[in-house]
Coordinates of C-alpha atoms and ligand atoms in Angstrom, one line a residue:
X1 CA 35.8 56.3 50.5
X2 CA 36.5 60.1 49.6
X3 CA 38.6 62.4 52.0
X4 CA 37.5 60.8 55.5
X5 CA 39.7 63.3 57.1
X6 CA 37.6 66.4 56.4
X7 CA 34.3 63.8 57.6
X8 CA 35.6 63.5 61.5
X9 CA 33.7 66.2 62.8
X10 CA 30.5 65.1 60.5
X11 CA 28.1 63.6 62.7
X12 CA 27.1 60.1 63.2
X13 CA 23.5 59.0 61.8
X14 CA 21.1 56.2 63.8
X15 CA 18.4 54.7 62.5
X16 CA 15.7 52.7 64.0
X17 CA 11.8 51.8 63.3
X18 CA 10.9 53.9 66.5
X19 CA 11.9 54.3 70.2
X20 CA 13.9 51.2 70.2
X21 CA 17.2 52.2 68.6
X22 CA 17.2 54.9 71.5
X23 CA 19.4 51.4 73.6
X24 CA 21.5 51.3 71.1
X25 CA 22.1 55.3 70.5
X26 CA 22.4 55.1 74.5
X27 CA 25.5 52.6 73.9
X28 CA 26.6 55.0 71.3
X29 CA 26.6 58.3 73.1
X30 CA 28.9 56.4 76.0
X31 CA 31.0 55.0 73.9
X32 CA 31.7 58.0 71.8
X33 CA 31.2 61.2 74.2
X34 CA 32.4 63.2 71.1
X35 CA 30.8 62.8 68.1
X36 CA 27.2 63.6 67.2
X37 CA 24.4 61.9 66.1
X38 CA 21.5 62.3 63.9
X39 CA 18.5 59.7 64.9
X40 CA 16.1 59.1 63.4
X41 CA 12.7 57.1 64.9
X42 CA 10.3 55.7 61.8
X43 CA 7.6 56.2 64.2
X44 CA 5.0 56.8 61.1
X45 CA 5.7 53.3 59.6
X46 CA 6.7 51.0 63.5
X47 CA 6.5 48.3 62.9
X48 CA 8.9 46.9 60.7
X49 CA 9.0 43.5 62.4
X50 CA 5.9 42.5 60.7
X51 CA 6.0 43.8 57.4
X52 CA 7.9 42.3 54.4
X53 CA 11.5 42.3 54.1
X54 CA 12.0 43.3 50.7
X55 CA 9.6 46.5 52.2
X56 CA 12.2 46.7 55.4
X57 CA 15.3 46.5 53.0
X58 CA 13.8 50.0 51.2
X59 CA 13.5 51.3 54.4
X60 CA 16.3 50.8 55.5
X61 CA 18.5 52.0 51.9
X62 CA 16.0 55.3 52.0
X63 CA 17.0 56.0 55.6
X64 CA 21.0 55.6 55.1
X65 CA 20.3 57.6 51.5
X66 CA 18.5 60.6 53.8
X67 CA 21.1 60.9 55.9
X68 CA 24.2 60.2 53.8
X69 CA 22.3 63.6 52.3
X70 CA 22.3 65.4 55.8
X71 CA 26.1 64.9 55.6
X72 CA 26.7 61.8 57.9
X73 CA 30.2 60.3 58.0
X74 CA 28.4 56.8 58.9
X75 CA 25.4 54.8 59.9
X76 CA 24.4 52.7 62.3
X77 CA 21.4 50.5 61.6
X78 CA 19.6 50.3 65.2
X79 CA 17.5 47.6 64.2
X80 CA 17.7 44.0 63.9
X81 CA 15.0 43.9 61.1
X82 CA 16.3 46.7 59.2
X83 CA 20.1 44.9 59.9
X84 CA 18.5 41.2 58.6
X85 CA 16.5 42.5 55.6
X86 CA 19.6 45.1 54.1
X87 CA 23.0 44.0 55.5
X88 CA 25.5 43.1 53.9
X89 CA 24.0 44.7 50.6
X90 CA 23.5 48.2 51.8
X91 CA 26.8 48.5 53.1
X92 CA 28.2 47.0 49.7
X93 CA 26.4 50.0 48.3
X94 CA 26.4 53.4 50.6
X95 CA 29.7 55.7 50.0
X96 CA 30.3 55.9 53.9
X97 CA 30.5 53.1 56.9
X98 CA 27.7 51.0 57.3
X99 CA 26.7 48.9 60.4
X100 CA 23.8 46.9 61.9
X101 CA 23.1 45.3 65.2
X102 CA 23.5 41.5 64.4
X103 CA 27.2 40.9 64.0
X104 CA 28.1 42.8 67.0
X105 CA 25.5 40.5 68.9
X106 CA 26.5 37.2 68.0
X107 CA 29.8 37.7 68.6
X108 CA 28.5 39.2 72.2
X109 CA 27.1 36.0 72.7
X110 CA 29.6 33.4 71.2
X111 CA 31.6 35.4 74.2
X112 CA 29.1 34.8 76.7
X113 CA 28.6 31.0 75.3
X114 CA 32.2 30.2 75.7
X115 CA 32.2 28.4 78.7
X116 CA 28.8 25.9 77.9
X117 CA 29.3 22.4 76.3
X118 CA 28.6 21.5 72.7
X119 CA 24.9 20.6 73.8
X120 CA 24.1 24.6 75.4
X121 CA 21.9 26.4 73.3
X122 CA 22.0 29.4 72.1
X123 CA 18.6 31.5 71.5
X124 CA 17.2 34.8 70.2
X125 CA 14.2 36.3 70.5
X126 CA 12.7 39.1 67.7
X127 CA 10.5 40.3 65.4
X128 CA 8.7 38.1 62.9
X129 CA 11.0 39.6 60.4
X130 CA 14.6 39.1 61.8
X131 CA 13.4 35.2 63.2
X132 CA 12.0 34.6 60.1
X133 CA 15.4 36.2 57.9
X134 CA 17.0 33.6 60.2
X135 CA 20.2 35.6 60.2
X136 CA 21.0 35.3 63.4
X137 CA 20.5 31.6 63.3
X138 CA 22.8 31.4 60.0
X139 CA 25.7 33.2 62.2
X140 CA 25.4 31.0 65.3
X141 CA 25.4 27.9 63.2
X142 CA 28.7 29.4 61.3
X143 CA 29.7 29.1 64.3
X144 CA 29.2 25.7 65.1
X145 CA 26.2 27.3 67.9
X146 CA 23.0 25.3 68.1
X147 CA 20.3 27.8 67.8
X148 CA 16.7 28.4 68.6
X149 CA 14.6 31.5 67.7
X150 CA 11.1 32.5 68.6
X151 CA 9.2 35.9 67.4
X152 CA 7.7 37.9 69.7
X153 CA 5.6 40.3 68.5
X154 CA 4.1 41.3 71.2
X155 CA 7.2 42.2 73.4
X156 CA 7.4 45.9 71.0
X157 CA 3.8 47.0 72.0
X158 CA 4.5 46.2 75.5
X159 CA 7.7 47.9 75.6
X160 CA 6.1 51.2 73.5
X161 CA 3.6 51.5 75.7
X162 CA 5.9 51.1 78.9
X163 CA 4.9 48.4 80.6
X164 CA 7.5 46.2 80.5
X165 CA 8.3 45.5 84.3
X166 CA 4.8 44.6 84.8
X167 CA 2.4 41.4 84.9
X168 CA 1.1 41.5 81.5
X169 CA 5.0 41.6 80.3
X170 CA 5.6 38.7 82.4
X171 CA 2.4 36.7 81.3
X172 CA 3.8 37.5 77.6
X173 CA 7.5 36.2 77.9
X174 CA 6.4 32.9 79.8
X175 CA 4.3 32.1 76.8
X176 CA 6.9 32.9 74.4
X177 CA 9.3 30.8 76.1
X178 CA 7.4 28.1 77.1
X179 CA 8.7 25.3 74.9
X180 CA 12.5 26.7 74.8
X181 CA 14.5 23.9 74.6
X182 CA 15.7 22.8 78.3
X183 CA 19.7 23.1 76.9
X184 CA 18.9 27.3 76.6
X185 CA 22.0 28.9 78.5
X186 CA 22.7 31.9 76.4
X187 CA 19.6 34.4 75.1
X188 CA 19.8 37.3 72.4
X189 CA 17.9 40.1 72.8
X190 CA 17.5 40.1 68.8
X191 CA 15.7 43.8 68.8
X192 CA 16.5 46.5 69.7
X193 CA 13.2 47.4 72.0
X194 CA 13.7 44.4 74.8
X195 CA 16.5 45.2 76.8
X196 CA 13.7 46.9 78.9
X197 CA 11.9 43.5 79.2
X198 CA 15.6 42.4 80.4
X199 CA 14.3 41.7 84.0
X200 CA 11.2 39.8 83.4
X201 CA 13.0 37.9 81.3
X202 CA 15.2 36.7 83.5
X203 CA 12.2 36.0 86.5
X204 CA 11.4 33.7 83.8
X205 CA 14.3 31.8 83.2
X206 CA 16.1 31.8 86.1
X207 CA 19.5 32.1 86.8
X208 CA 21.0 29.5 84.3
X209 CA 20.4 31.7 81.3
X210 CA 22.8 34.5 80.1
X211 CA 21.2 37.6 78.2
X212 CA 23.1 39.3 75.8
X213 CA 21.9 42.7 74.5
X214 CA 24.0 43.6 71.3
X215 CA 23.7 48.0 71.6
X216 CA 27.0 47.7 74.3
X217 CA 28.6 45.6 71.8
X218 CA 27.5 47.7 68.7
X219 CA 28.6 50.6 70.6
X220 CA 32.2 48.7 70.8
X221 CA 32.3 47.6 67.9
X222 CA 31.4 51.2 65.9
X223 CA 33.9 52.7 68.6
X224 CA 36.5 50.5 67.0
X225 CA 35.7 50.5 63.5
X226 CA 35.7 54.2 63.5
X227 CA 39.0 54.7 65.2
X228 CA 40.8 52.1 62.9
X229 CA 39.3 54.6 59.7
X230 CA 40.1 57.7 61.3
X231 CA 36.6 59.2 61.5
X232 CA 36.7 59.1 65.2
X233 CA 35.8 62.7 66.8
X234 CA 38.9 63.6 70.0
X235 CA 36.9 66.8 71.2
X236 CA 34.1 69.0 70.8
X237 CA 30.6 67.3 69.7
X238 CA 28.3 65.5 72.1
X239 CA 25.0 66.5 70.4
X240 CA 21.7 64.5 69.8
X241 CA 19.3 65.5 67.0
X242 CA 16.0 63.3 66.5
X243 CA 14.6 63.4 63.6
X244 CA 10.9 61.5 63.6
X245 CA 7.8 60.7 61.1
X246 CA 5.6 60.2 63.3
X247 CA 3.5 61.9 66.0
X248 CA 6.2 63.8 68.3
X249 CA 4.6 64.5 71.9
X250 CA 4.4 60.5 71.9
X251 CA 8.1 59.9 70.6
X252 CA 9.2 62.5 73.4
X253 CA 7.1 60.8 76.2
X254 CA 8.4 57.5 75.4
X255 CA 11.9 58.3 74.6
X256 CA 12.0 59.4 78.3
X257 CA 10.3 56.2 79.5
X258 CA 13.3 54.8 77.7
X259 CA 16.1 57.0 78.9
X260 CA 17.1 58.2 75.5
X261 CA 19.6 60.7 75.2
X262 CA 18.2 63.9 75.1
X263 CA 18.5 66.6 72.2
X264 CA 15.8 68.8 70.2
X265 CA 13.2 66.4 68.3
X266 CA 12.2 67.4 64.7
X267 CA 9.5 66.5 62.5
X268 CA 10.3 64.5 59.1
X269 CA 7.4 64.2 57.1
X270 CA 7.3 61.1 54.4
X271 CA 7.9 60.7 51.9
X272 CA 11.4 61.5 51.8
X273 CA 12.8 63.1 48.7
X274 CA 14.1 61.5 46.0
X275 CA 18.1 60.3 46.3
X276 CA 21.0 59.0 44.4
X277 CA 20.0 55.6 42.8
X278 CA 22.2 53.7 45.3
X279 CA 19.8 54.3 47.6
X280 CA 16.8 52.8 46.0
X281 CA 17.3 49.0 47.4
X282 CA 17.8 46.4 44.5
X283 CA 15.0 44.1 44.5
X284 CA 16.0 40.6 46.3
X285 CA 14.8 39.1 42.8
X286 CA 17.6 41.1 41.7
X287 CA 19.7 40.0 43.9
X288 CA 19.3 36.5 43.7
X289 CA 19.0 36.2 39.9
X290 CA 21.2 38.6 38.7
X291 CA 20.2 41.4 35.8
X292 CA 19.9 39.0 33.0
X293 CA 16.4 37.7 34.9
X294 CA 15.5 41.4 35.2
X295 CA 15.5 42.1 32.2
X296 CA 13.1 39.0 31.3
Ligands
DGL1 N1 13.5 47.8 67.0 C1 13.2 46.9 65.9 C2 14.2 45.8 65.8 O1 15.3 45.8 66.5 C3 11.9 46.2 66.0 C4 10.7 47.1 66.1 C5 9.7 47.0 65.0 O2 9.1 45.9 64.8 O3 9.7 47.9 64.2 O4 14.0 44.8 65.1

């Protein structure tokens, strides 16, 4: 990585599908009271959960290629789909730091899991797309975790529209965690939009259930990673740009329902331009074949 010294006072750039990555940019801002950041909400294209993953993955390389262009000395991918659908790869292939939301939060909740028997389960709940990547599930069981995943797809809308305290939420999660398995004592919050729905969540399942929400931990864990490359900001910074595709009076009103950190809000109209080719996501075909299939 070229000359990170003369990157430490670059800012840091966020990305998320919408309002949700806002929890983890919260995480961010405390963690890191010097550096800035450059966020930016896909408003125009939420949500990501349903859509394909090979579409997610170009999302998410098009959004670390933007702001690798605006001068970012890293990126944090505030998103569990964007994290499933593109991680490890895009990190592999961006020329600064790259980190997502899923590592940080199964080690948050191998943590929390610590003190269950080899029976305890361990769940997560998220978008069609990150339950379906079964990532999360992959990383539990690599850790010798039992684990049990459910989409909710509805929990976004209800959480966008700021409702998430209320019966309808609650009416929501009991039927999304109807048939979880009776050993459940440790719950992901596997996107980045639910810690809001933290409290219903736990009227549902009582007190025997541990959630774990992964933006503290990805907060940590960028915090850490940071320091041990020497990108990490001592003084000065502290700033918040948004940048979002979408419409912007709505962004604004639910960023505050959501206690985002505050800073000027900009519009980014799509498409983006063009970038360097690393940014253009290799099809998982690709991938998974290798060149020599490409070319076929
Ligand atoms: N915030 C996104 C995540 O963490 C989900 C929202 C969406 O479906 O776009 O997965």
């Amino acid at each position: 990585m070229p000359d990170v010294s003369s990157r430490v006072s670059s800012p840091i750039g966020v990305f998320d599908s919408g309002v949700g990555g806002l929890t983890v940019l919260r995480a961010l801002v405390r963690a890191l009271p010097n550096e800035d950041f450059v966020y930016v909400g896909d408003t125009a294209r939420l949500p990501y959960g349903g859509k394909p993953q090979a579409m997610v993955r170009g999302f998410a390389f098009e959004w670390t290629g933007e702001l690798v262009a605006r001068g970012v000395k890293a990126v944090v991918v505030a998103c569990n789909t964007a994290s499933a659908a593109a991680l490890p790869d895009l990190a592999a292939a961006a020329p600064v730091p790259v980190w997502g939301v899923v590592e940080p939060g199964v080690a948050a909740a191998v943590a929390a899991h610590a003190a269950h028997g080899p029976d305890a389960i361990v769940g997560v709940l998220g978008t069609a797309g990150t339950i379906g990547a079964g990532t999360y599930q992959r990383a539990l069981a690599a850790q010798g975790l039992p684990a049990w995943g459910r989409a909710c797809p509805l929990f976004v809308p209800i959480v966008e529209e700021g409702v998430s305290d209320g019966t309808i939420a609650r009416l929501v999660a009991e039927h999304y965690l109807a048939d979880r398995p009776t050993e459940l004592r440790t719950l992901i919050l596997g996107c980045t939009h639910y810690p809001p729905l933290a409290a219903t969540l736990r009227a549902v399942l009582g007190p025997d259930v541990a959630l774990v929400d992964s933006a503290t931990a990805t907060a940590a864990a960028v915090a850490a990673a940071l320091t041990g490359l020497g990108l990490a900001r001592c003084d000065g910074g502290g700033g918040v740009h948004h940048l979002v595709t979408g419409d912007l009076p709505s962004y604004a009103h639910v960023a505050q329902v959501l206690d985002g950190p505050e800073g000027p809000i900009e519009p980014l109209p799509l498409p983006l331009p063009v970038r360097p080719g690393w940014s253009t996501a290799p099809r998982t075909a690709d991938l998974v074949a290798g060149p020599a299939a490409v070319a076929g």
